[in-house]
mmCIF file of C-alpha atoms in Angstrom:
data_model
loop_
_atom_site.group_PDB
_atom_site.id
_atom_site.type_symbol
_atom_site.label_atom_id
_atom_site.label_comp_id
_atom_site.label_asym_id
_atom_site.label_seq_id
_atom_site.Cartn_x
_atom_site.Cartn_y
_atom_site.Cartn_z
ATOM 1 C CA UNK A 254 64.726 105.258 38.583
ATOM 2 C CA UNK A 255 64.512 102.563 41.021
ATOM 3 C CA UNK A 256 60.617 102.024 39.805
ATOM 4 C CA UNK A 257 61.821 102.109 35.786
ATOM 5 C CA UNK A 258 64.684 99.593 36.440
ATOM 6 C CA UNK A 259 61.854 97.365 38.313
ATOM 7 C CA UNK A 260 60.002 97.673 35.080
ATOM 8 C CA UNK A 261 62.623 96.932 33.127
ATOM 9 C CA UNK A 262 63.526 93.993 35.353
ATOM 10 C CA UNK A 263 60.136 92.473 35.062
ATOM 11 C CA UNK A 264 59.788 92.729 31.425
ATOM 12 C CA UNK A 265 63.282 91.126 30.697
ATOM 13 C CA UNK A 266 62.110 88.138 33.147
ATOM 14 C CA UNK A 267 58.912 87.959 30.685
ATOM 15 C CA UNK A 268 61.126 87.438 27.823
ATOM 16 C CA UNK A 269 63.590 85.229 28.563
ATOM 17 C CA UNK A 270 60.817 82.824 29.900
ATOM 18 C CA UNK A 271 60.806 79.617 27.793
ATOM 19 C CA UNK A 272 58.461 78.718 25.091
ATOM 20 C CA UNK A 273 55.850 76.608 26.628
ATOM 21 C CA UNK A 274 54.671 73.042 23.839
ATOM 22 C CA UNK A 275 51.184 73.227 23.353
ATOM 23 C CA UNK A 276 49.220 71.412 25.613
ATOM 24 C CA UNK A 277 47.429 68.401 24.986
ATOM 25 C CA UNK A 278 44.107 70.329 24.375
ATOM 26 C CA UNK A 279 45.307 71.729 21.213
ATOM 27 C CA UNK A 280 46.106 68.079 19.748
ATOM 28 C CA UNK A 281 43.320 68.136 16.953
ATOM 29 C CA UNK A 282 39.940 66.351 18.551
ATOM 30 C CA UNK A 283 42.590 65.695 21.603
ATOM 31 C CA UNK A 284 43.967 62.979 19.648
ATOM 32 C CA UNK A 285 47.642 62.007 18.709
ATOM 33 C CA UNK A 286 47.131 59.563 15.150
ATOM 34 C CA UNK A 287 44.983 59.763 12.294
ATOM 35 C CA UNK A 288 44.433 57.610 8.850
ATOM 36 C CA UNK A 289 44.698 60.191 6.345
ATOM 37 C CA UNK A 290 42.929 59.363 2.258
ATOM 38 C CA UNK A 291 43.537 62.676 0.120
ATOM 39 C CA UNK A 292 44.136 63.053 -3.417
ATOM 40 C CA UNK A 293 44.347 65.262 -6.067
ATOM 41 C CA UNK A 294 41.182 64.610 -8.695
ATOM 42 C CA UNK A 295 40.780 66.683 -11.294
ATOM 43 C CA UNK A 296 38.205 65.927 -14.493
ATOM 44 C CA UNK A 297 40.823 67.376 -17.141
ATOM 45 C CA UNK A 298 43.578 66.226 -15.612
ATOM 46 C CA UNK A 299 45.921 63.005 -16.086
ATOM 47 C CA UNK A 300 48.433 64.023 -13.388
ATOM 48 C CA UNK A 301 45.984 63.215 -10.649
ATOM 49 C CA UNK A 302 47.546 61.309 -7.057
ATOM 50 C CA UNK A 303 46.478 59.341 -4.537
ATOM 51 C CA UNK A 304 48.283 59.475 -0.676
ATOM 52 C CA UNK A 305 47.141 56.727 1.570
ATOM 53 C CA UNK A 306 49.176 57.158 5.572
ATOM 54 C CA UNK A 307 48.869 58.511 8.404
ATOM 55 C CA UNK A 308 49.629 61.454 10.448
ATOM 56 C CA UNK A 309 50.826 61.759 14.136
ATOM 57 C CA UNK A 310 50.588 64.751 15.839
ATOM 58 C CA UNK A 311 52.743 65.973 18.956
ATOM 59 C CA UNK A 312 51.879 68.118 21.401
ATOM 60 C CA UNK A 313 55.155 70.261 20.858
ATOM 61 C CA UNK A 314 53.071 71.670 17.872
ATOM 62 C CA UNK A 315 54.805 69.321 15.461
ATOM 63 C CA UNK A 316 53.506 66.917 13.154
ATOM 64 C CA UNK A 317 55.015 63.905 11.179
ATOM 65 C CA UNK A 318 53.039 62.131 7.693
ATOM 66 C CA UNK A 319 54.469 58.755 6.498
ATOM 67 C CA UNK A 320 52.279 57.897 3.050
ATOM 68 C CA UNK A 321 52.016 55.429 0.319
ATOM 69 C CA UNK A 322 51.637 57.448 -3.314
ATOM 70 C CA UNK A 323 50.254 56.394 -6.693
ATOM 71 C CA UNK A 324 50.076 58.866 -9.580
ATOM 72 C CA UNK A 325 49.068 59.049 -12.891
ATOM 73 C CA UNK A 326 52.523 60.284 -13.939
ATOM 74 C CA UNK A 327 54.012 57.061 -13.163
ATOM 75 C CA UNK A 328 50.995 54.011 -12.820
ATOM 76 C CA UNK A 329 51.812 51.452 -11.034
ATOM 77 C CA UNK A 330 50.581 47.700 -12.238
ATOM 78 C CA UNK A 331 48.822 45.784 -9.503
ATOM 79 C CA UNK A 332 50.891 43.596 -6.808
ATOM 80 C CA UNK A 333 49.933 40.427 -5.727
ATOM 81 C CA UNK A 334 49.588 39.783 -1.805
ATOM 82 C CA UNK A 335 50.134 36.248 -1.380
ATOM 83 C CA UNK A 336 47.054 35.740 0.003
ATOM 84 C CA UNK A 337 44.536 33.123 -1.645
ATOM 85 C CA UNK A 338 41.876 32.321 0.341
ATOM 86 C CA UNK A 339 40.765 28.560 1.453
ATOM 87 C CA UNK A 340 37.813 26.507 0.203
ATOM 88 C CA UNK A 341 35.576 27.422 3.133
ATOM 89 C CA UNK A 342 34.902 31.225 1.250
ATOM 90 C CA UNK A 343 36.129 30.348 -2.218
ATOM 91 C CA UNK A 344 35.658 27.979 -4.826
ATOM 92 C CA UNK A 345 37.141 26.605 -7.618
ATOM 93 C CA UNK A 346 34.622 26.105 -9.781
ATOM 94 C CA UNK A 347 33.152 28.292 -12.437
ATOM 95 C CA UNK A 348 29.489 29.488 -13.103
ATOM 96 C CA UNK A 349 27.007 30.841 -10.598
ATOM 97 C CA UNK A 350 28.183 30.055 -7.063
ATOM 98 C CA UNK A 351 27.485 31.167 -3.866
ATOM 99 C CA UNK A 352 30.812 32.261 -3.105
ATOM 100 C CA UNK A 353 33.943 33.940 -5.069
ATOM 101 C CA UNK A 354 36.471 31.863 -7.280
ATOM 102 C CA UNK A 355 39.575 31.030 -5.516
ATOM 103 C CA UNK A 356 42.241 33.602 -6.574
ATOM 104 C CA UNK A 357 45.139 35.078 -5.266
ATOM 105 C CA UNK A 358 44.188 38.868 -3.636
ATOM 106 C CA UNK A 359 45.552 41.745 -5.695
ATOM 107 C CA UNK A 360 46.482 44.974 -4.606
ATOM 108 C CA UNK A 361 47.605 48.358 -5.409
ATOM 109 C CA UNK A 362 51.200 48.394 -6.459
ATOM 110 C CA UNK A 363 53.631 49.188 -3.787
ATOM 111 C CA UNK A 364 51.299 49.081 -0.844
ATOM 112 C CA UNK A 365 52.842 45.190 0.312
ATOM 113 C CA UNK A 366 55.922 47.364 0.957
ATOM 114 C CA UNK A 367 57.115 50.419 2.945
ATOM 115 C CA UNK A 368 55.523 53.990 2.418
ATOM 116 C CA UNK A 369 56.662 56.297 -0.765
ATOM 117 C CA UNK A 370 57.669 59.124 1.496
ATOM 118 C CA UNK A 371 57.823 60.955 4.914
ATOM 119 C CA UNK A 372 57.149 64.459 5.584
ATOM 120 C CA UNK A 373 57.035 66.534 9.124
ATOM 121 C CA UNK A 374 55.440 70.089 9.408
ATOM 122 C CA UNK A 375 54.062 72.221 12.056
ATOM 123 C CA UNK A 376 50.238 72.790 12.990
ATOM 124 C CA UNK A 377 48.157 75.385 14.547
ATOM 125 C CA UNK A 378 44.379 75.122 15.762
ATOM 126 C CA UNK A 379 41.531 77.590 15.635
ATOM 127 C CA UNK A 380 38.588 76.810 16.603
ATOM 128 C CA UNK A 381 37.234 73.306 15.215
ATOM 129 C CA UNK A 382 39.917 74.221 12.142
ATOM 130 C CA UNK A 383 43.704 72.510 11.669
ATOM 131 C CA UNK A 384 45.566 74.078 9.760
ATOM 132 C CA UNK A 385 48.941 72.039 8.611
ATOM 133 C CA UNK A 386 52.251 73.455 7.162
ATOM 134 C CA UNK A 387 54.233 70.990 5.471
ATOM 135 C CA UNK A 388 58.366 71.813 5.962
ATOM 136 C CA UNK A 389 59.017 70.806 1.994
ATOM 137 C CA UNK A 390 60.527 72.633 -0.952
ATOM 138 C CA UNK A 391 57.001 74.020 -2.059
ATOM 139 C CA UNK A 392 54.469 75.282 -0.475
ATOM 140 C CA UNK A 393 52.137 72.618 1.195
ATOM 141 C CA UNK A 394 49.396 73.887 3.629
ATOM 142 C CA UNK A 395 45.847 72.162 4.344
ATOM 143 C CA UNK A 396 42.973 73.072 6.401
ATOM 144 C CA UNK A 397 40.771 70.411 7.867
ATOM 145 C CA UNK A 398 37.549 70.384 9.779
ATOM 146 C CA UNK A 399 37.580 68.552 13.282
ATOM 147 C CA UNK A 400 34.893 66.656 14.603
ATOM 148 C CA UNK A 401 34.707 64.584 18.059
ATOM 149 C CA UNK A 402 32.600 61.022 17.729
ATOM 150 C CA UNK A 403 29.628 61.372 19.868
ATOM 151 C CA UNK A 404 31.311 58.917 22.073
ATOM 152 C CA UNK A 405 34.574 60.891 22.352
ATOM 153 C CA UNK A 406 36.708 58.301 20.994
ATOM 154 C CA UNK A 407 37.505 59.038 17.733
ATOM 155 C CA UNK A 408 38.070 62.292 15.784
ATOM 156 C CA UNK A 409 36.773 62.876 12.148
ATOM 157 C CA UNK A 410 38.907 65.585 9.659
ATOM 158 C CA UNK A 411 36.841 66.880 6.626
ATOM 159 C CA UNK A 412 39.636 68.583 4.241
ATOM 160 C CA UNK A 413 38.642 72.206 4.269
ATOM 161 C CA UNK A 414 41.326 73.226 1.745
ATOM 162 C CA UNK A 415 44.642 72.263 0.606
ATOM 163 C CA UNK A 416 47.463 73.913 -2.185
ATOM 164 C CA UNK A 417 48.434 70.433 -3.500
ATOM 165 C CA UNK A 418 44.845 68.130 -3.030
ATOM 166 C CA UNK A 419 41.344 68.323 -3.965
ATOM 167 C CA UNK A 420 39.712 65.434 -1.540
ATOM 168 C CA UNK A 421 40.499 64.080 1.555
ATOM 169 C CA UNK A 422 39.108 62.121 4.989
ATOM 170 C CA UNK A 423 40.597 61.239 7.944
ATOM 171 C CA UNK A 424 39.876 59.716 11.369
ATOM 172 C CA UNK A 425 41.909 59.838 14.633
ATOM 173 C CA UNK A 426 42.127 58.555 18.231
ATOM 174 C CA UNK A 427 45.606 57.929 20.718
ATOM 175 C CA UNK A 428 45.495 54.395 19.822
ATOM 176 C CA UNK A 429 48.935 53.600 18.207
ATOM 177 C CA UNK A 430 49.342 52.973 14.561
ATOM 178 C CA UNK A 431 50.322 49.603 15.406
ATOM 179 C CA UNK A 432 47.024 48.898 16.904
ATOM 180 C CA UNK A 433 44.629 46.914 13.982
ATOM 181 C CA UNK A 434 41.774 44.450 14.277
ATOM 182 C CA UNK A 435 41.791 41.144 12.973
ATOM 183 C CA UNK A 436 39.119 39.941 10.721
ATOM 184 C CA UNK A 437 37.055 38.453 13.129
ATOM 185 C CA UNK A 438 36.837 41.398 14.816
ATOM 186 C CA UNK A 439 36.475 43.374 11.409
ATOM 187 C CA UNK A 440 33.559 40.758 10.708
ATOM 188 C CA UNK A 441 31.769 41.163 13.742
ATOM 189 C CA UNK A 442 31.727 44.743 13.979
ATOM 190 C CA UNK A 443 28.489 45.790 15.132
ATOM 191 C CA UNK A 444 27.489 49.193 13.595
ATOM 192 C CA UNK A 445 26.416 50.086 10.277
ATOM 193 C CA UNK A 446 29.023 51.442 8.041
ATOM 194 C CA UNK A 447 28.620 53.914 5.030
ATOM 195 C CA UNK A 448 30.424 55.160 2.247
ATOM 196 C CA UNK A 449 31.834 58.441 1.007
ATOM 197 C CA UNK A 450 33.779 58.862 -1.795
ATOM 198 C CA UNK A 451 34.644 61.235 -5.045
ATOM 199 C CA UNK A 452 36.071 59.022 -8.017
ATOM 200 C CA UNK A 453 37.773 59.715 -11.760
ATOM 201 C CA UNK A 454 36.899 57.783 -14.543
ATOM 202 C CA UNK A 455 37.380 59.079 -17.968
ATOM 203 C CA UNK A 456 37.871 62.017 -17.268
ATOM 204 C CA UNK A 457 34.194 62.366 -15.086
ATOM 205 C CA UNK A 458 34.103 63.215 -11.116
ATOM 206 C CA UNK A 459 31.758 61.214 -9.421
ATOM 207 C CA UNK A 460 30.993 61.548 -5.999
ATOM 208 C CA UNK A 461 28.670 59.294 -3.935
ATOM 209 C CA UNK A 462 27.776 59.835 -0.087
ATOM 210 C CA UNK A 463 26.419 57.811 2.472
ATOM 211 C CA UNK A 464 26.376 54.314 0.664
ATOM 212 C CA UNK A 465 25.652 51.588 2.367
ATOM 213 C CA UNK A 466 28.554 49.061 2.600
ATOM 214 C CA UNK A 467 27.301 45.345 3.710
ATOM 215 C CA UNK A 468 30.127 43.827 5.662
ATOM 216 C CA UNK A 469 27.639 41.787 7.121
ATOM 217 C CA UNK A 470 27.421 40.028 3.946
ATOM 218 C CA UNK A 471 30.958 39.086 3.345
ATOM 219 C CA UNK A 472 32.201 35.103 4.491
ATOM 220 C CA UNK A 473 35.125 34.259 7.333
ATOM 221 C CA UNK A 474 37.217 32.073 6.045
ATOM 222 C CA UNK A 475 38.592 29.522 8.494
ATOM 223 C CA UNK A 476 41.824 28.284 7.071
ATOM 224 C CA UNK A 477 43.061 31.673 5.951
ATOM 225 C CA UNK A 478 41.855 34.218 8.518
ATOM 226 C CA UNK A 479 43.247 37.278 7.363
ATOM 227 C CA UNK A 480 40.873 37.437 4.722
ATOM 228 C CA UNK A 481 36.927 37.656 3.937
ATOM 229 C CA UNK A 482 35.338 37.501 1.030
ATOM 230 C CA UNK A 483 31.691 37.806 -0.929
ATOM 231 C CA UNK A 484 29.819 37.203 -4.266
ATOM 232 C CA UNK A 485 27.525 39.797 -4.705
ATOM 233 C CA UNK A 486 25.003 37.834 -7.170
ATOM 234 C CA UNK A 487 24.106 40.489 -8.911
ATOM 235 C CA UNK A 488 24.952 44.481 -10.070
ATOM 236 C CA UNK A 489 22.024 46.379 -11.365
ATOM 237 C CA UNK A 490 24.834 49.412 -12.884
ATOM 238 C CA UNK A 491 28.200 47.031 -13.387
ATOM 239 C CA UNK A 492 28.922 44.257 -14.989
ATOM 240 C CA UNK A 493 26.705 44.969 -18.139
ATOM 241 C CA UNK A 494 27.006 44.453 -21.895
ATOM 242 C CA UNK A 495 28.488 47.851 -22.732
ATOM 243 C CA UNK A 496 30.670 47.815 -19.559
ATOM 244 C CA UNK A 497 33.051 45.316 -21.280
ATOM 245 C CA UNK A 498 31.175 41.748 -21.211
ATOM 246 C CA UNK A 499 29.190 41.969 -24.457
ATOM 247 C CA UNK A 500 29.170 38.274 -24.431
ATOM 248 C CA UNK A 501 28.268 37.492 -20.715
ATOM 249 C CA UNK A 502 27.507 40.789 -18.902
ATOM 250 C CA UNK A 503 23.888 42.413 -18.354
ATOM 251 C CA UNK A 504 21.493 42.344 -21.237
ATOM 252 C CA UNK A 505 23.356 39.008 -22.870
ATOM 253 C CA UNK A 506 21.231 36.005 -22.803
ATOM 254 C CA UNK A 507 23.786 34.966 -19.863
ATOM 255 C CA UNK A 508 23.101 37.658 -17.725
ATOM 256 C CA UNK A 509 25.798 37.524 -15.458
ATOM 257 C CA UNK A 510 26.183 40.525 -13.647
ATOM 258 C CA UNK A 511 27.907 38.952 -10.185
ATOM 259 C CA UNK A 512 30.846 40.436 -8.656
ATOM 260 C CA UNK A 513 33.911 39.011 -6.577
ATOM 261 C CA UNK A 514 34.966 40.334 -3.800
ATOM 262 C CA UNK A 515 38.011 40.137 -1.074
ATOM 263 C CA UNK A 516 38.821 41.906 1.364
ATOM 264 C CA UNK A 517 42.341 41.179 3.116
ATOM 265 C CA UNK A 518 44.792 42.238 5.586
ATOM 266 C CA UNK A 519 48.519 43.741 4.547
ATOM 267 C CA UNK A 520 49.690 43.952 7.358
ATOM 268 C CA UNK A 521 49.808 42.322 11.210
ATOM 269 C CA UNK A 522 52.092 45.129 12.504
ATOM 270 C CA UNK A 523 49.795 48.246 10.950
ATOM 271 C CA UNK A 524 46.773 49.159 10.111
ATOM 272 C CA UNK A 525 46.768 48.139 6.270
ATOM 273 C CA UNK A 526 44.070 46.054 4.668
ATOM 274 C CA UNK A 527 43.093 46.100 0.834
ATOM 275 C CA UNK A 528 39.538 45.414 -0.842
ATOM 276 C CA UNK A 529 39.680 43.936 -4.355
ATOM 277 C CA UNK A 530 36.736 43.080 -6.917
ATOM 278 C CA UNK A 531 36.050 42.566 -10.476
ATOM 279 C CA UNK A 532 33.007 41.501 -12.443
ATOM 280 C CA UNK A 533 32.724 37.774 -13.226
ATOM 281 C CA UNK A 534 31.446 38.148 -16.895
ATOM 282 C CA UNK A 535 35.308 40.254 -17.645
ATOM 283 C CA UNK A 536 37.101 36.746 -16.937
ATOM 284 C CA UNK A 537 34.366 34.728 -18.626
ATOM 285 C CA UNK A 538 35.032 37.042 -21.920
ATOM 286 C CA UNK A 539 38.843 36.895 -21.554
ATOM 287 C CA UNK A 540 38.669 32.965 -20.890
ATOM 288 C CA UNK A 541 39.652 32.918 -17.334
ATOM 289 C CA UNK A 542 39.258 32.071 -13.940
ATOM 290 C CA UNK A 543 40.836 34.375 -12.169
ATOM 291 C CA UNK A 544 40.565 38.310 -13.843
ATOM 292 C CA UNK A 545 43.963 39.889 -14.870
ATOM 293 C CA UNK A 546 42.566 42.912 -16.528
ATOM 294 C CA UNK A 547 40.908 46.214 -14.830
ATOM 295 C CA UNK A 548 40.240 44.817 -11.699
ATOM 296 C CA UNK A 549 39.296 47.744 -8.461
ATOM 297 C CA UNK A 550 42.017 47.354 -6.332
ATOM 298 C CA UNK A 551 41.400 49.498 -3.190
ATOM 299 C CA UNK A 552 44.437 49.930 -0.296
ATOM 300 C CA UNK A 553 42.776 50.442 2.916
ATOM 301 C CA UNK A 554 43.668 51.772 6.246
ATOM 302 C CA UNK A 555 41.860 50.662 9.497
ATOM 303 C CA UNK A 556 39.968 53.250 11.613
ATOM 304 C CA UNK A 557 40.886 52.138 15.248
ATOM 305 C CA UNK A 558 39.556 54.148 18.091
ATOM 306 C CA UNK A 559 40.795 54.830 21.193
ATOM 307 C CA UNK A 560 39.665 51.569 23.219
ATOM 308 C CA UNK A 561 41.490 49.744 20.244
ATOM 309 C CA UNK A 562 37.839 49.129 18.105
ATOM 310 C CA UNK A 563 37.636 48.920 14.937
ATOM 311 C CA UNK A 564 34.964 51.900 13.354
ATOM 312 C CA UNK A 565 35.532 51.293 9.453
ATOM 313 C CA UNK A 566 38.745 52.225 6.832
ATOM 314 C CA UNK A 567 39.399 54.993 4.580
ATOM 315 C CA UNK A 568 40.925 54.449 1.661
ATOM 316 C CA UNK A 569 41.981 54.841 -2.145
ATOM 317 C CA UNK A 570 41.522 53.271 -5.280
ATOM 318 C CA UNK A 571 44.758 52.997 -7.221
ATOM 319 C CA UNK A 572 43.372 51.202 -10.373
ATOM 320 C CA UNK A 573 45.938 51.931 -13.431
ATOM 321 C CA UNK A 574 44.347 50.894 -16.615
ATOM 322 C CA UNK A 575 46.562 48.412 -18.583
ATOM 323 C CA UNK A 576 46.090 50.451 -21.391
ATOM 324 C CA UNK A 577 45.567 54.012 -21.827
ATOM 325 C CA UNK A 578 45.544 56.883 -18.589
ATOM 326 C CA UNK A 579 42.048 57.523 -19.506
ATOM 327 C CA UNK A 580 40.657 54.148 -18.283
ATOM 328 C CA UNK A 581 42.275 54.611 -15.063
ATOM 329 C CA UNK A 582 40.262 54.478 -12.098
ATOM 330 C CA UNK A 583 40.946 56.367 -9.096
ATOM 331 C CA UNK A 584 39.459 57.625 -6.056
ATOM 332 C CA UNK A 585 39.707 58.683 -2.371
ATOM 333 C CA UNK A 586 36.912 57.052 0.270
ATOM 334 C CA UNK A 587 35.985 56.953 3.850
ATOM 335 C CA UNK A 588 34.348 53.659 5.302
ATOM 336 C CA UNK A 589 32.866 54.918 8.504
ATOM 337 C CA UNK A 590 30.002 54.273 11.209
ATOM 338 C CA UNK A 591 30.935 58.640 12.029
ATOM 339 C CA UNK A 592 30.721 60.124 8.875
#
């Protein structure tokens, strides 16, 4: 008897021990906040979304999203940041220049502002797999693939599979979500950075990997600093005749085929930034200077490892046609020197 109620003793001490939180080593890659770019793209479907946030993960097992949304349900027009950027990268005049007309920076609508939505959930790892539940009315899980930076201070996610999206990046390190670079830092980033991305269009799925993306080539500007900018003088697949510019555009006798680009902060107190371009010939045909049509407005969020570098964004594009759904142009992307 005295050996059973030992037994009995011991087990009842194992069971009324606390829960331990899970230790730091099951934090995914071993780090605490991520930039998150998922959507759901679908070549049928008009119903697709963007989400553009991040995620921060505790080591209690718990984990909190905070994301901007845009969805084909309910388009959005493009927002205007405030932001026009000085002679020393612009210029007012028309024609072929070597550097983009002076215009005031658009963005996706709603990303000036505070995110669409919060969620928190609970996560598990296996292996180099997270696995997320989402504590919401339906059910929300998502499976990404984790991958340490050579260096060990960043950590990539690869969406392995989700019930609500089809695409999706992310990047992570402890660095706070408050922690961005300025321009000049963004400009003199060292590394090479590529491009991933899947995009709709008409109801087509593209998807391009490992693009080269030439920061090098875009201009400081010295009076407004939060921005840089670049005319690319020439497109050898935009820009053309059929694409909208029968007058101007690629196999005209103008031949103008240059794009604008800008690419500006949001935000001093997060990570937000925002790329926008547009082909020069779709102003010339509409008589302007500055576009107001179909521009590419792309809502950005810094990748910022844990020493506080910048390593690239990911992103979405949240382009709403002003006319029909099917002119739309979305997409989810990754910016990246680990990719």
């Amino acid at each position: 008897m005295r050996t059973a109620a030992a037994i009995l003793s011991f087990i009842l001490a194992i069971s009324i021990l606390p829960v331990q939180p899970a230790t730091a080593a099951s934090l995914p890659g071993g780090k605490t906040t991520f930039v998150i770019s998922q959507g759901h793209l679908k070549a049928a479907s008009q119903q697709n979304w963007l989400r553009l946030g991040n995620y921060r993960f505790a080591t209690n097992g718990t984990v909190s999203a905070s994301m901007y949304l845009w969805w084909q349900r309910h388009p959005q027009a493009r927002q205007r940041t405030g932001t026009v950027p000085d002679s020393s990268c612009t210029t007012k005049a028309g024609g072929k220049q070597s550097r983009p007309r002076t215009c005031e920076v658009l963005t996706a609508g709603g990303f000036t502002g505070a995110p669409d939505e919060s969620r928190t959930g609970t996560y598990t790892m296996s292996g180099n797999v997270l696995t997320i539940r989402w504590q919401i009315a339906q059910t929300w899980t998502e499976q990404w693939y984790v991958q340490t930076s050579p260096d060990g201070k960043l950590a990539r996610l690869d969406l392995k599979q989700s019930t609500l999206a089809t695409n999706g990046y992310g990047y992570g390190s402890n660095a706070a979500i408050s922690t961005r670079r300025a321009m000049s830092s963004v400009k003199a980033f060292p590394g090479s950075l590529r491009q991933d991305l899947t995009s709709w269009a008409g109801g087509k799925l593209v998807t391009a990997d490992d693009q080269p993306f030439g920061l090098s080539s875009f201009r400081a500007c010295s009076g407004t600093t939060s921005c840089l900018t670049y005319l690319q003088p020439s497109s050898n697949s935009a820009c053309k005749k059929e694409g909208g510019c029968p007058k101007y555009g690629g196999g005209t006798s103008a031949n103008i085929t240059s794009i604008q680009y800008y690419l500006t902060m949001i935000s001093k107190s997060d990570r937000r930034d925002t790329l926008w371009h547009w082909c020069t010939c779709l102003a010339m045909e509409r008589d302007e200077f500055c576009y107001t049509g179909n521009s590419h407005v792309k809502p950005l969020m810094q990748i910022i490892d844990d020493t506080g570098a910048f390593r690239g964004w990911v992103g979405a594009e949240a382009s709403f046609s002003t006319g029909s759904r099917a002119t739309d142009m979305l997409a989810v992307l990754r910016i990246s020197d680990f990719h």
